Each structure stands twice: as structure tokens, then as C-alpha cells.
Short mmCIF file of C-alpha atoms in Angstrom, two decimals:
data_model
loop_
_atom_site.label_atom_id
_atom_site.label_comp_id
_atom_site.label_asym_id
_atom_site.label_seq_id
_atom_site.Cartn_x
_atom_site.Cartn_y
_atom_site.Cartn_z
CA MET U 1 -54.74 72.77 -45.64
CA GLN U 2 -54.24 75.39 -48.60
CA LEU U 3 -51.10 77.36 -49.05
CA GLU U 4 -52.93 80.72 -48.11
CA ASN U 5 -53.97 79.28 -44.89
CA LEU U 6 -50.46 78.14 -44.07
CA ILE U 7 -48.96 81.52 -44.89
CA ASN U 8 -51.67 83.39 -43.06
CA GLU U 9 -50.73 81.26 -39.74
CA ARG U 10 -47.29 82.14 -39.77
CA TYR U 11 -47.49 85.69 -41.45
CA SER U 12 -46.49 87.59 -38.04
CA SER U 13 -43.46 85.62 -37.92
CA PHE U 14 -42.02 86.28 -41.44
CA SER U 15 -38.82 88.20 -42.24
CA GLU U 16 -38.87 91.14 -44.76
CA GLY U 17 -37.31 88.85 -47.22
CA GLU U 18 -40.10 85.82 -46.46
CA LEU U 19 -42.67 88.32 -46.78
CA ALA U 20 -41.11 88.89 -50.47
CA ILE U 21 -41.29 85.29 -51.10
CA ALA U 22 -44.82 84.98 -49.83
CA GLY U 23 -46.02 87.61 -52.16
CA TYR U 24 -44.21 86.33 -55.26
CA ILE U 25 -45.59 82.92 -54.71
CA LEU U 26 -49.22 83.98 -54.22
CA LYS U 27 -49.00 85.98 -57.34
CA ASN U 28 -47.69 83.32 -59.37
CA LYS U 29 -48.88 79.85 -57.68
CA GLU U 30 -49.31 78.37 -61.39
CA ILE U 31 -45.57 78.46 -62.09
CA ILE U 32 -43.77 78.15 -58.95
CA HIS U 33 -43.70 74.10 -59.34
CA GLN U 34 -41.58 74.75 -62.48
CA LEU U 35 -38.88 77.17 -60.73
CA SER U 36 -35.61 75.91 -59.07
CA ILE U 37 -34.82 77.42 -55.57
CA ASN U 38 -32.42 79.61 -57.21
CA GLN U 39 -34.61 80.81 -59.66
CA LEU U 40 -37.52 81.85 -57.05
CA ALA U 41 -34.76 83.55 -55.00
CA SER U 42 -33.72 85.66 -57.95
CA LYS U 43 -37.37 86.35 -59.18
CA SER U 44 -38.45 87.38 -55.34
CA LEU U 45 -35.06 89.36 -54.93
CA THR U 46 -33.99 87.29 -52.05
CA SER U 47 -31.41 84.14 -51.38
CA LYS U 48 -31.53 80.56 -51.76
CA SER U 49 -31.28 80.23 -47.87
CA SER U 50 -34.29 82.66 -47.29
CA VAL U 51 -36.39 80.33 -49.73
CA LEU U 52 -35.47 77.48 -48.16
CA ARG U 53 -36.14 78.91 -44.43
CA PHE U 54 -39.54 80.18 -45.73
CA ALA U 55 -40.58 76.55 -46.86
CA GLN U 56 -39.42 75.12 -43.50
CA LYS U 57 -41.32 77.69 -41.55
CA LEU U 58 -44.41 76.61 -43.45
CA GLY U 59 -43.76 73.01 -42.11
CA PHE U 60 -42.23 71.49 -45.20
CA SER U 61 -38.75 69.75 -45.32
CA GLY U 62 -37.66 71.81 -48.07
CA PHE U 63 -38.39 73.83 -51.29
CA THR U 64 -39.18 70.54 -53.10
CA GLU U 65 -41.93 69.57 -50.79
CA LEU U 66 -43.25 72.90 -50.96
CA LYS U 67 -43.18 72.50 -54.77
CA ASN U 68 -44.95 69.22 -54.77
CA PHE U 69 -47.62 70.63 -52.37
CA MET U 70 -48.49 73.29 -54.73
CA LYS U 71 -48.23 71.29 -58.16
CA TRP U 72 -50.82 68.57 -56.95
CA GLY U 73 -53.03 71.38 -55.65
CA ASN U 74 -53.25 72.79 -59.19
CA TYR U 75 -53.47 69.50 -60.93
CA PHE U 76 -56.59 68.51 -58.75
CA SER U 77 -58.22 71.81 -59.32
CA GLN U 78 -57.69 71.20 -62.93
CA ASN U 79 -58.53 67.46 -62.96
CA PRO U 80 -61.23 66.83 -60.36
CA ASP U 81 -62.02 63.41 -61.64
CA VAL U 82 -58.33 62.13 -60.45
CA LYS U 83 -59.60 62.18 -56.81
CA SER U 84 -61.59 59.09 -57.29
CA ASN U 85 -58.74 57.16 -58.35
CA LEU U 86 -56.57 58.61 -55.46
CA GLY U 87 -59.40 57.26 -53.19
CA GLU U 88 -59.09 53.72 -54.36
CA GLN U 89 -55.50 53.85 -53.86
CA ILE U 90 -56.13 55.15 -50.11
CA VAL U 91 -58.29 52.09 -49.44
CA LYS U 92 -55.56 49.64 -50.79
CA SER U 93 -52.83 51.50 -48.70
CA VAL U 94 -54.89 51.34 -45.65
CA THR U 95 -55.80 47.58 -45.89
CA ASN U 96 -52.26 46.62 -46.69
CA THR U 97 -50.81 48.73 -43.95
CA VAL U 98 -53.20 47.00 -41.57
CA GLU U 99 -52.30 43.47 -42.73
CA ILE U 100 -48.67 44.42 -42.15
CA LEU U 101 -49.26 45.59 -38.61
CA LYS U 102 -51.52 42.34 -37.64
CA ASN U 103 -48.49 40.21 -38.75
CA GLN U 104 -45.71 42.48 -36.73
CA SER U 105 -44.84 41.73 -33.09
CA LEU U 106 -45.10 45.23 -31.01
CA HIS U 107 -44.35 43.88 -28.04
CA GLU U 108 -40.70 45.31 -27.82
CA ILE U 109 -41.98 48.67 -28.91
CA PHE U 110 -44.60 48.83 -26.11
CA GLN U 111 -42.19 47.81 -23.46
CA THR U 112 -39.94 50.74 -24.59
CA ILE U 113 -42.71 53.20 -24.66
CA GLU U 114 -43.71 52.08 -21.10
CA ASN U 115 -40.16 52.09 -19.54
CA SER U 116 -38.78 55.04 -21.37
CA GLU U 117 -37.82 58.10 -19.24
CA HIS U 118 -38.75 60.47 -21.86
CA ILE U 119 -40.28 59.90 -25.21
CA TYR U 120 -39.83 62.49 -27.97
CA ILE U 121 -41.64 62.97 -31.48
CA ILE U 122 -40.49 64.79 -34.65
CA GLY U 123 -41.81 65.11 -38.13
CA THR U 124 -39.56 66.05 -41.31
CA GLY U 125 -42.27 68.09 -42.88
CA TRP U 126 -45.86 69.65 -42.69
CA ALA U 127 -47.90 66.15 -42.86
CA GLN U 128 -45.25 64.24 -40.70
CA GLN U 129 -45.56 67.04 -38.04
CA ASN U 130 -49.43 66.84 -37.85
CA GLN U 131 -48.94 63.04 -37.49
CA ALA U 132 -46.37 63.71 -34.48
CA SER U 133 -49.10 66.00 -33.09
CA GLU U 134 -51.90 63.13 -33.35
CA MET U 135 -49.72 60.60 -31.77
CA GLN U 136 -48.92 63.02 -29.04
CA ARG U 137 -52.62 63.62 -28.51
CA MET U 138 -53.95 60.08 -28.70
CA PHE U 139 -51.13 58.90 -25.95
CA LEU U 140 -51.99 61.67 -23.74
CA GLY U 141 -55.74 60.73 -23.91
CA ILE U 142 -54.37 57.32 -22.28
CA GLY U 143 -52.07 59.05 -19.78
CA LYS U 144 -48.67 58.75 -21.74
CA GLU U 145 -46.74 61.83 -22.08
CA MET U 146 -44.75 62.62 -25.24
CA GLN U 147 -43.07 65.90 -26.23
CA VAL U 148 -43.24 66.88 -29.86
CA LEU U 149 -40.25 68.87 -30.85
CA PRO U 150 -39.59 71.10 -33.90
CA PHE U 151 -37.71 69.60 -36.25
CA GLY U 152 -34.32 71.07 -37.90
CA HIS U 153 -31.75 73.52 -37.00
CA THR U 154 -33.60 74.91 -34.07
CA SER U 155 -32.31 75.82 -30.63
CA LEU U 156 -34.84 73.96 -28.98
CA TYR U 157 -34.21 70.71 -30.94
CA GLN U 158 -30.52 71.03 -30.41
CA ILE U 159 -30.97 71.40 -26.49
CA MET U 160 -33.22 68.57 -26.34
CA ILE U 161 -30.92 66.00 -28.41
CA GLU U 162 -27.92 67.00 -25.92
CA ARG U 163 -30.13 65.78 -23.09
CA MET U 164 -31.21 62.72 -24.56
CA CYS U 165 -29.78 59.39 -23.19
CA GLU U 166 -30.15 55.54 -24.11
CA LYS U 167 -33.18 55.68 -21.47
CA ASP U 168 -35.19 57.60 -23.86
CA LEU U 169 -37.26 56.94 -27.08
CA LEU U 170 -37.28 59.22 -30.23
CA ILE U 171 -40.07 58.86 -32.41
CA VAL U 172 -39.40 59.87 -36.11
CA PHE U 173 -42.21 60.33 -38.76
CA SER U 174 -40.60 60.68 -42.32
CA GLY U 175 -42.31 60.53 -45.65
CA SER U 176 -39.27 58.97 -47.55
CA GLY U 177 -36.95 58.13 -44.65
CA ASN U 178 -33.94 59.49 -46.92
CA ASN U 179 -34.38 62.98 -45.87
CA PRO U 180 -30.57 64.51 -45.74
CA VAL U 181 -31.58 67.05 -43.02
CA LEU U 182 -33.00 63.94 -40.86
CA LYS U 183 -29.55 62.05 -41.49
CA GLU U 184 -27.75 64.93 -39.69
CA ALA U 185 -30.65 65.68 -36.99
CA LEU U 186 -30.26 61.90 -35.70
CA THR U 187 -26.40 61.79 -35.80
CA THR U 188 -26.25 62.79 -32.14
CA PRO U 189 -29.25 60.45 -31.00
CA ILE U 190 -27.86 57.50 -32.88
CA LEU U 191 -24.15 58.12 -31.23
CA LYS U 192 -26.00 58.33 -27.71
CA ASN U 193 -27.83 55.08 -28.34
CA VAL U 194 -30.94 56.59 -27.91
CA LYS U 195 -33.73 54.29 -28.93
CA ILE U 196 -35.63 55.24 -32.15
CA LEU U 197 -38.92 54.16 -33.66
CA GLY U 198 -39.01 55.21 -37.43
CA ILE U 199 -42.19 55.63 -38.89
CA THR U 200 -42.16 56.02 -42.81
CA ALA U 201 -44.15 55.43 -46.12
CA ASN U 202 -42.30 52.57 -47.15
CA ALA U 203 -39.91 49.63 -45.78
CA ASN U 204 -36.55 50.29 -47.45
CA ASN U 205 -34.86 53.48 -46.64
CA TRP U 206 -32.26 55.18 -44.41
CA LEU U 207 -34.43 55.97 -41.34
CA MET U 208 -35.56 52.24 -41.13
CA ASP U 209 -31.97 50.84 -41.44
CA HIS U 210 -30.95 53.13 -38.52
CA SER U 211 -34.03 52.70 -36.31
CA THR U 212 -34.41 50.47 -33.26
CA PHE U 213 -37.78 49.83 -34.39
CA SER U 214 -39.57 50.62 -37.55
CA LEU U 215 -43.09 50.81 -38.68
CA TYR U 216 -44.21 51.41 -42.32
CA ALA U 217 -47.40 52.08 -44.48
CA ASN U 218 -47.70 49.99 -47.52
CA ILE U 219 -48.33 52.45 -50.36
CA ASP U 220 -50.12 50.82 -53.23
CA SER U 221 -48.32 51.57 -56.33
CA PRO U 222 -46.65 54.85 -55.02
CA THR U 223 -46.35 58.02 -57.04
CA THR U 224 -45.48 61.60 -56.43
CA LEU U 225 -49.40 62.35 -56.27
CA THR U 226 -49.96 59.56 -53.45
CA SER U 227 -47.07 60.45 -51.44
CA ILE U 228 -48.52 64.00 -50.86
CA TYR U 229 -52.27 63.31 -50.51
CA SER U 230 -52.72 59.60 -49.44
CA LEU U 231 -49.94 58.96 -47.13
CA TYR U 232 -51.96 60.41 -44.01
CA SER U 233 -54.48 57.90 -44.10
CA PRO U 234 -52.27 54.60 -43.55
CA ILE U 235 -50.05 56.62 -41.27
CA HIS U 236 -52.74 57.29 -38.93
CA VAL U 237 -53.90 53.76 -39.10
CA ILE U 238 -50.42 53.05 -37.65
CA ILE U 239 -50.82 55.63 -35.07
CA GLU U 240 -54.46 54.36 -33.86
CA MET U 241 -53.47 50.64 -33.91
CA LEU U 242 -50.13 51.59 -31.92
CA VAL U 243 -52.08 53.34 -29.31
CA TYR U 244 -54.91 51.14 -28.72
CA SER U 245 -52.84 47.73 -28.97
CA TYR U 246 -50.72 49.48 -26.43
CA VAL U 247 -53.61 49.88 -24.11
CA GLU U 248 -54.41 46.13 -24.77
CA TYR U 249 -50.83 45.50 -23.75
CA LEU U 250 -50.93 47.19 -20.18
CA ASN U 251 -54.52 45.65 -19.68
CA GLY U 252 -52.81 41.98 -20.31
CA LYS U 253 -49.99 42.50 -17.82
#
């Protein structure tokens, strides 16, 4: 999705300061990836916290993720041949991820999904929120309800984590698994022994170390470029295999 579309979708919810940030970014798209968060705040006559809220309102985990999104959008427009190499990397990543899942026992995950009183899903960024919604949609199609929660310092998220208990399951989608905001957001669920299924783009990260269960995409030769544009495909494979294998688990009981 293009940045203009993201801004248009959320335009009515922007504050005066966020409108100023949006205006500056749209007029200076080519240089935004070169600016620090403080520089953008200064140039748009706003504040660092306003820029951070603006990025999160667009669905990004922070300003860095927004900058990367814009950086590679410009790069592709100037270097269209790169897309062919990216396609090869996506195929390798999907193949590697499928092989990992085939050799991993998912039985305990399926038991937890079946027996949990409530199942919640969060995504730490724009792509991860889409993945969370996709998982919710696919499981709903087989009659299993899951609730997608807004990630971050929102009143709804705070209310829901206070209600969570050890009989619940929290599914977390994160690109790196090392998001500082994620660590803070999971403090309460971890202390309350809520079961956590972490789904990330690599095997070695904070989320994997603090999850009850973990699944990860095997990204071939990961780069900043692949982390932005190719992760959705292998993560989507994880979602589909999890759903379809869960159906087989239920039918085999």
C-alpha cells in the first residue's frame, strides 16, 4: 500500500500537528528517509512525540519503520530491475519456511488454541497488523474466534491485558522480535503466565526467548529490503499451514 493511501485512510483522525507532519512528508518524500525524528519534528514545526504518534497511527511501530517503508518505495521506483531479485529471495524464503514447519511439532500449539478461553492477536507494525487480521479471518472461517487488539499504549489494549489470565493465548506478530515497545507491552501478560505464541522473521530474538511457543520465517540472506517487502509471503505461509494443520488436528481426534 502506498503512503498516500495510508494517510488518506486515517486523515480524519489526525490532529493539527499530525496534519502538518503529513503535509511535510508528502511534499518531501524523497528526503524523509535521511531525516532523524528530531529533524522531521523541527521541519514540520511539531514535536518528536507527535512524529512518533503519527507513524504509529499509520500502523508502523515507529518512525524508523516509516522511513524504511518510504526509502524502499523510492528505491524500487528508481531501480525496477531489483524486483526480479527480490522475487527469487521470496521463493527461497517460502521454501525454507515450509521445510521448517514440516519438521516442527505443532501439537501443543493446537491443544492450546483449542482449549484457551480467549485468544488475542497483536501485530507490532503495519505489515504485522495485516498478518494478525489475516489469521483472525482464516480461523474465523473454521469457526474459531480470535480478537485482534490494537498494539501499543492504547486504552483498549491496556484494558484487555488486565483481563488476560493463564487460560488465555496471546499471538504476537513481530518482524524483528526485538521491538522495545513490544517488551513493555508483554510485561503484564508474561507476569500473569498468559501463554504466548510468537511469530517472527527470524529464530533468535527477544520474543522467541519469552514466548511459550514460537514459529518463525526463514528469510534467505535477510536485508533491510527483504525485511520490508518479502516477509509477508513466508509469514502468510505460516498462517495458512497453522490453520489447515489445525483442521487436520481436529479431524484426527
